Amino acid sequence: MDKELLALLVCPLCQAKLTYDAANAELKCFYDGLAYPVRDGIPVMLEEEARQMNADEKLKGSRG
């Protein structure tokens, strides 16, 4: 994921900054607990395409 693009992207629901998870090819919003997929290098920023993160994932994100 391009760092400049990542700096511009925010969660479409709450406008929070997103964190890129390269291992899972996802952009994560820890505020909403959603993980948006990145397919072929293109972020899919649709709520209906996002995966709900589990409690452990959200906790890891809150720790930084």
PDB file of N, CA and C in Angstrom:
ATOM      1  N   MET A   1       0.862  -1.180   0.000  1.00  0.00           N
ATOM      2  CA  MET A   1       0.000   0.000   0.000  1.00  0.00           C
ATOM      3  C   MET A   1       0.896   1.227   0.000  1.00  0.00           C
ATOM      4  N   ASP A   2       0.614   2.116  -0.895  1.00  0.00           N
ATOM      5  CA  ASP A   2       1.358   3.361  -1.005  1.00  0.00           C
ATOM      6  C   ASP A   2       1.133   4.229   0.243  1.00  0.00           C
ATOM      7  N   LYS A   3       2.207   4.694   0.859  1.00  0.00           N
ATOM      8  CA  LYS A   3       2.096   5.468   2.101  1.00  0.00           C
ATOM      9  C   LYS A   3       1.364   6.790   1.891  1.00  0.00           C
ATOM     10  N   GLU A   4       1.543   7.409   0.741  1.00  0.00           N
ATOM     11  CA  GLU A   4       0.852   8.671   0.460  1.00  0.00           C
ATOM     12  C   GLU A   4      -0.655   8.453   0.337  1.00  0.00           C
ATOM     13  N   LEU A   5      -1.045   7.367  -0.318  1.00  0.00           N
ATOM     14  CA  LEU A   5      -2.465   7.043  -0.433  1.00  0.00           C
ATOM     15  C   LEU A   5      -3.047   6.724   0.933  1.00  0.00           C
ATOM     16  N   LEU A   6      -2.325   5.946   1.711  1.00  0.00           N
ATOM     17  CA  LEU A   6      -2.793   5.582   3.042  1.00  0.00           C
ATOM     18  C   LEU A   6      -3.017   6.821   3.912  1.00  0.00           C
ATOM     19  N   ALA A   7      -2.163   7.815   3.764  1.00  0.00           N
ATOM     20  CA  ALA A   7      -2.303   9.046   4.548  1.00  0.00           C
ATOM     21  C   ALA A   7      -3.584   9.802   4.195  1.00  0.00           C
ATOM     22  N   LEU A   8      -4.096   9.610   2.985  1.00  0.00           N
ATOM     23  CA  LEU A   8      -5.300  10.306   2.542  1.00  0.00           C
ATOM     24  C   LEU A   8      -6.589   9.568   2.887  1.00  0.00           C
ATOM     25  N   LEU A   9      -6.502   8.258   3.024  1.00  0.00           N
ATOM     26  CA  LEU A   9      -7.703   7.456   3.234  1.00  0.00           C
ATOM     27  C   LEU A   9      -8.194   7.532   4.679  1.00  0.00           C
ATOM     28  N   VAL A  10      -9.510   7.632   4.813  1.00  0.00           N
ATOM     29  CA  VAL A  10     -10.154   7.590   6.129  1.00  0.00           C
ATOM     30  C   VAL A  10     -11.351   6.655   6.040  1.00  0.00           C
ATOM     31  N   CYS A  11     -11.838   6.230   7.176  1.00  0.00           N
ATOM     32  CA  CYS A  11     -13.013   5.378   7.231  1.00  0.00           C
ATOM     33  C   CYS A  11     -14.205   6.137   6.626  1.00  0.00           C
ATOM     34  N   PRO A  12     -14.926   5.515   5.716  1.00  0.00           N
ATOM     35  CA  PRO A  12     -16.071   6.196   5.110  1.00  0.00           C
ATOM     36  C   PRO A  12     -17.230   6.421   6.080  1.00  0.00           C
ATOM     37  N   LEU A  13     -17.242   5.725   7.202  1.00  0.00           N
ATOM     38  CA  LEU A  13     -18.327   5.887   8.167  1.00  0.00           C
ATOM     39  C   LEU A  13     -18.041   6.965   9.202  1.00  0.00           C
ATOM     40  N   CYS A  14     -16.835   6.936   9.780  1.00  0.00           N
ATOM     41  CA  CYS A  14     -16.557   7.835  10.901  1.00  0.00           C
ATOM     42  C   CYS A  14     -15.438   8.838  10.619  1.00  0.00           C
ATOM     43  N   GLN A  15     -14.792   8.700   9.478  1.00  0.00           N
ATOM     44  CA  GLN A  15     -13.688   9.569   9.072  1.00  0.00           C
ATOM     45  C   GLN A  15     -12.415   9.384   9.895  1.00  0.00           C
ATOM     46  N   ALA A  16     -12.312   8.269  10.622  1.00  0.00           N
ATOM     47  CA  ALA A  16     -11.109   7.984  11.418  1.00  0.00           C
ATOM     48  C   ALA A  16      -9.974   7.511  10.512  1.00  0.00           C
ATOM     49  N   LYS A  17      -8.766   7.707  10.983  1.00  0.00           N
ATOM     50  CA  LYS A  17      -7.572   7.246  10.271  1.00  0.00           C
ATOM     51  C   LYS A  17      -7.580   5.715  10.221  1.00  0.00           C
ATOM     52  N   LEU A  18      -7.119   5.167   9.112  1.00  0.00           N
ATOM     53  CA  LEU A  18      -7.084   3.723   8.915  1.00  0.00           C
ATOM     54  C   LEU A  18      -5.667   3.200   9.096  1.00  0.00           C
ATOM     55  N   THR A  19      -5.577   1.948   9.516  1.00  0.00           N
ATOM     56  CA  THR A  19      -4.297   1.261   9.666  1.00  0.00           C
ATOM     57  C   THR A  19      -4.238   0.140   8.642  1.00  0.00           C
ATOM     58  N   TYR A  20      -3.120   0.066   7.910  1.00  0.00           N
ATOM     59  CA  TYR A  20      -2.979  -0.982   6.897  1.00  0.00           C
ATOM     60  C   TYR A  20      -2.399  -2.239   7.517  1.00  0.00           C
ATOM     61  N   ASP A  21      -3.093  -3.357   7.323  1.00  0.00           N
ATOM     62  CA  ASP A  21      -2.645  -4.677   7.767  1.00  0.00           C
ATOM     63  C   ASP A  21      -2.192  -5.431   6.522  1.00  0.00           C
ATOM     64  N   ALA A  22      -0.892  -5.398   6.254  1.00  0.00           N
ATOM     65  CA  ALA A  22      -0.344  -5.995   5.032  1.00  0.00           C
ATOM     66  C   ALA A  22      -0.538  -7.511   5.000  1.00  0.00           C
ATOM     67  N   ALA A  23      -0.431  -8.166   6.151  1.00  0.00           N
ATOM     68  CA  ALA A  23      -0.555  -9.622   6.207  1.00  0.00           C
ATOM     69  C   ALA A  23      -1.928 -10.095   5.727  1.00  0.00           C
ATOM     70  N   ASN A  24      -2.961  -9.291   5.997  1.00  0.00           N
ATOM     71  CA  ASN A  24      -4.327  -9.670   5.615  1.00  0.00           C
ATOM     72  C   ASN A  24      -4.891  -8.823   4.482  1.00  0.00           C
ATOM     73  N   ALA A  25      -4.079  -7.913   3.950  1.00  0.00           N
ATOM     74  CA  ALA A  25      -4.501  -7.006   2.876  1.00  0.00           C
ATOM     75  C   ALA A  25      -5.819  -6.312   3.236  1.00  0.00           C
ATOM     76  N   GLU A  26      -5.791  -5.612   4.389  1.00  0.00           N
ATOM     77  CA  GLU A  26      -6.979  -4.919   4.885  1.00  0.00           C
ATOM     78  C   GLU A  26      -6.606  -3.552   5.441  1.00  0.00           C
ATOM     79  N   LEU A  27      -7.539  -2.633   5.341  1.00  0.00           N
ATOM     80  CA  LEU A  27      -7.444  -1.339   6.005  1.00  0.00           C
ATOM     81  C   LEU A  27      -8.380  -1.407   7.193  1.00  0.00           C
ATOM     82  N   LYS A  28      -7.846  -1.170   8.387  1.00  0.00           N
ATOM     83  CA  LYS A  28      -8.635  -1.368   9.595  1.00  0.00           C
ATOM     84  C   LYS A  28      -8.999  -0.044  10.253  1.00  0.00           C
ATOM     85  N   CYS A  29     -10.270   0.046  10.650  1.00  0.00           N
ATOM     86  CA  CYS A  29     -10.768   1.161  11.441  1.00  0.00           C
ATOM     87  C   CYS A  29     -11.064   0.597  12.825  1.00  0.00           C
ATOM     88  N   PHE A  30     -10.227   0.942  13.792  1.00  0.00           N
ATOM     89  CA  PHE A  30     -10.403   0.406  15.135  1.00  0.00           C
ATOM     90  C   PHE A  30     -11.537   1.092  15.879  1.00  0.00           C
ATOM     91  N   TYR A  31     -11.927   2.265  15.432  1.00  0.00           N
ATOM     92  CA  TYR A  31     -13.049   2.970  16.059  1.00  0.00           C
ATOM     93  C   TYR A  31     -14.365   2.244  15.775  1.00  0.00           C
ATOM     94  N   ASP A  32     -14.584   1.878  14.503  1.00  0.00           N
ATOM     95  CA  ASP A  32     -15.813   1.168  14.115  1.00  0.00           C
ATOM     96  C   ASP A  32     -15.670  -0.349  14.181  1.00  0.00           C
ATOM     97  N   GLY A  33     -14.427  -0.832  14.269  1.00  0.00           N
ATOM     98  CA  GLY A  33     -14.197  -2.271  14.312  1.00  0.00           C
ATOM     99  C   GLY A  33     -14.415  -2.940  12.967  1.00  0.00           C
ATOM    100  N   LEU A  34     -14.098  -2.207  11.893  1.00  0.00           N
ATOM    101  CA  LEU A  34     -14.279  -2.743  10.546  1.00  0.00           C
ATOM    102  C   LEU A  34     -12.937  -2.870   9.829  1.00  0.00           C
ATOM    103  N   ALA A  35     -12.817  -3.899   9.001  1.00  0.00           N
ATOM    104  CA  ALA A  35     -11.626  -4.118   8.189  1.00  0.00           C
ATOM    105  C   ALA A  35     -12.053  -4.126   6.727  1.00  0.00           C
ATOM    106  N   TYR A  36     -11.566  -3.141   5.980  1.00  0.00           N
ATOM    107  CA  TYR A  36     -11.901  -3.010   4.563  1.00  0.00           C
ATOM    108  C   TYR A  36     -10.867  -3.758   3.728  1.00  0.00           C
ATOM    109  N   PRO A  37     -11.308  -4.571   2.783  1.00  0.00           N
ATOM    110  CA  PRO A  37     -10.351  -5.340   1.983  1.00  0.00           C
ATOM    111  C   PRO A  37      -9.593  -4.465   0.992  1.00  0.00           C
ATOM    112  N   VAL A  38      -8.375  -4.906   0.682  1.00  0.00           N
ATOM    113  CA  VAL A  38      -7.580  -4.297  -0.383  1.00  0.00           C
ATOM    114  C   VAL A  38      -7.386  -5.396  -1.414  1.00  0.00           C
ATOM    115  N   ARG A  39      -7.975  -5.213  -2.589  1.00  0.00           N
ATOM    116  CA  ARG A  39      -7.920  -6.234  -3.642  1.00  0.00           C
ATOM    117  C   ARG A  39      -7.100  -5.715  -4.817  1.00  0.00           C
ATOM    118  N   ASP A  40      -6.068  -6.459  -5.161  1.00  0.00           N
ATOM    119  CA  ASP A  40      -5.173  -6.072  -6.257  1.00  0.00           C
ATOM    120  C   ASP A  40      -4.637  -4.655  -6.062  1.00  0.00           C
ATOM    121  N   GLY A  41      -4.349  -4.305  -4.806  1.00  0.00           N
ATOM    122  CA  GLY A  41      -3.796  -3.005  -4.485  1.00  0.00           C
ATOM    123  C   GLY A  41      -4.805  -1.877  -4.418  1.00  0.00           C
ATOM    124  N   ILE A  42      -6.091  -2.197  -4.573  1.00  0.00           N
ATOM    125  CA  ILE A  42      -7.142  -1.182  -4.573  1.00  0.00           C
ATOM    126  C   ILE A  42      -8.015  -1.346  -3.327  1.00  0.00           C
ATOM    127  N   PRO A  43      -8.080  -0.312  -2.477  1.00  0.00           N
ATOM    128  CA  PRO A  43      -8.935  -0.385  -1.295  1.00  0.00           C
ATOM    129  C   PRO A  43     -10.417  -0.405  -1.678  1.00  0.00           C
ATOM    130  N   VAL A  44     -11.164  -1.310  -1.081  1.00  0.00           N
ATOM    131  CA  VAL A  44     -12.610  -1.401  -1.303  1.00  0.00           C
ATOM    132  C   VAL A  44     -13.270  -0.782  -0.075  1.00  0.00           C
ATOM    133  N   MET A  45     -13.657   0.484  -0.210  1.00  0.00           N
ATOM    134  CA  MET A  45     -14.124   1.268   0.937  1.00  0.00           C
ATOM    135  C   MET A  45     -15.649   1.287   1.030  1.00  0.00           C
ATOM    136  N   LEU A  46     -16.240   0.128   0.966  1.00  0.00           N
ATOM    137  CA  LEU A  46     -17.688  -0.014   1.064  1.00  0.00           C
ATOM    138  C   LEU A  46     -18.031  -0.758   2.349  1.00  0.00           C
ATOM    139  N   GLU A  47     -18.986  -0.214   3.094  1.00  0.00           N
ATOM    140  CA  GLU A  47     -19.357  -0.831   4.365  1.00  0.00           C
ATOM    141  C   GLU A  47     -19.799  -2.282   4.182  1.00  0.00           C
ATOM    142  N   GLU A  48     -20.535  -2.554   3.116  1.00  0.00           N
ATOM    143  CA  GLU A  48     -21.033  -3.916   2.896  1.00  0.00           C
ATOM    144  C   GLU A  48     -19.925  -4.908   2.528  1.00  0.00           C
ATOM    145  N   GLU A  49     -18.758  -4.406   2.146  1.00  0.00           N
ATOM    146  CA  GLU A  49     -17.612  -5.268   1.839  1.00  0.00           C
ATOM    147  C   GLU A  49     -16.693  -5.442   3.050  1.00  0.00           C
ATOM    148  N   ALA A  50     -16.863  -4.620   4.066  1.00  0.00           N
ATOM    149  CA  ALA A  50     -15.996  -4.650   5.244  1.00  0.00           C
ATOM    150  C   ALA A  50     -16.311  -5.856   6.127  1.00  0.00           C
ATOM    151  N   ARG A  51     -15.274  -6.300   6.801  1.00  0.00           N
ATOM    152  CA  ARG A  51     -15.390  -7.410   7.738  1.00  0.00           C
ATOM    153  C   ARG A  51     -15.411  -6.835   9.151  1.00  0.00           C
ATOM    154  N   GLN A  52     -16.287  -7.373   9.981  1.00  0.00           N
ATOM    155  CA  GLN A  52     -16.341  -6.967  11.395  1.00  0.00           C
ATOM    156  C   GLN A  52     -15.164  -7.608  12.118  1.00  0.00           C
ATOM    157  N   MET A  53     -14.339  -6.808  12.753  1.00  0.00           N
ATOM    158  CA  MET A  53     -13.196  -7.342  13.501  1.00  0.00           C
ATOM    159  C   MET A  53     -13.683  -7.956  14.811  1.00  0.00           C
ATOM    160  N   ASN A  54     -12.954  -8.962  15.280  1.00  0.00           N
ATOM    161  CA  ASN A  54     -13.309  -9.561  16.565  1.00  0.00           C
ATOM    162  C   ASN A  54     -12.708  -8.741  17.705  1.00  0.00           C
ATOM    163  N   ALA A  55     -13.075  -9.053  18.919  1.00  0.00           N
ATOM    164  CA  ALA A  55     -12.665  -8.289  20.094  1.00  0.00           C
ATOM    165  C   ALA A  55     -11.137  -8.275  20.261  1.00  0.00           C
ATOM    166  N   ASP A  56     -10.468  -9.380  19.975  1.00  0.00           N
ATOM    167  CA  ASP A  56      -9.017  -9.446  20.111  1.00  0.00           C
ATOM    168  C   ASP A  56      -8.324  -8.490  19.141  1.00  0.00           C
ATOM    169  N   GLU A  57      -8.822  -8.440  17.900  1.00  0.00           N
ATOM    170  CA  GLU A  57      -8.248  -7.531  16.910  1.00  0.00           C
ATOM    171  C   GLU A  57      -8.410  -6.073  17.329  1.00  0.00           C
ATOM    172  N   LYS A  58      -9.587  -5.738  17.819  1.00  0.00           N
ATOM    173  CA  LYS A  58      -9.849  -4.374  18.256  1.00  0.00           C
ATOM    174  C   LYS A  58      -8.936  -4.003  19.422  1.00  0.00           C
ATOM    175  N   LEU A  59      -8.723  -4.937  20.333  1.00  0.00           N
ATOM    176  CA  LEU A  59      -7.877  -4.697  21.489  1.00  0.00           C
ATOM    177  C   LEU A  59      -6.429  -4.467  21.069  1.00  0.00           C
ATOM    178  N   LYS A  60      -5.939  -5.257  20.138  1.00  0.00           N
ATOM    179  CA  LYS A  60      -4.572  -5.086  19.639  1.00  0.00           C
ATOM    180  C   LYS A  60      -4.402  -3.715  19.006  1.00  0.00           C
ATOM    181  N   GLY A  61      -5.409  -3.266  18.289  1.00  0.00           N
ATOM    182  CA  GLY A  61      -5.344  -1.966  17.642  1.00  0.00           C
ATOM    183  C   GLY A  61      -5.343  -0.822  18.625  1.00  0.00           C
ATOM    184  N   SER A  62      -6.027  -0.971  19.727  1.00  0.00           N
ATOM    185  CA  SER A  62      -6.080   0.098  20.713  1.00  0.00           C
ATOM    186  C   SER A  62      -4.759   0.244  21.465  1.00  0.00           C
ATOM    187  N   ARG A  63      -3.955  -0.788  21.412  1.00  0.00           N
ATOM    188  CA  ARG A  63      -2.648  -0.755  22.082  1.00  0.00           C
ATOM    189  C   ARG A  63      -1.577  -0.147  21.190  1.00  0.00           C
ATOM    190  N   GLY A  64      -1.919   0.005  19.882  1.00  0.00           N
ATOM    191  CA  GLY A  64      -0.963   0.615  18.966  1.00  0.00           C
ATOM    192  C   GLY A  64      -0.075  -0.399  18.370  1.00  0.00           C
TER     193      GLY A  64
END
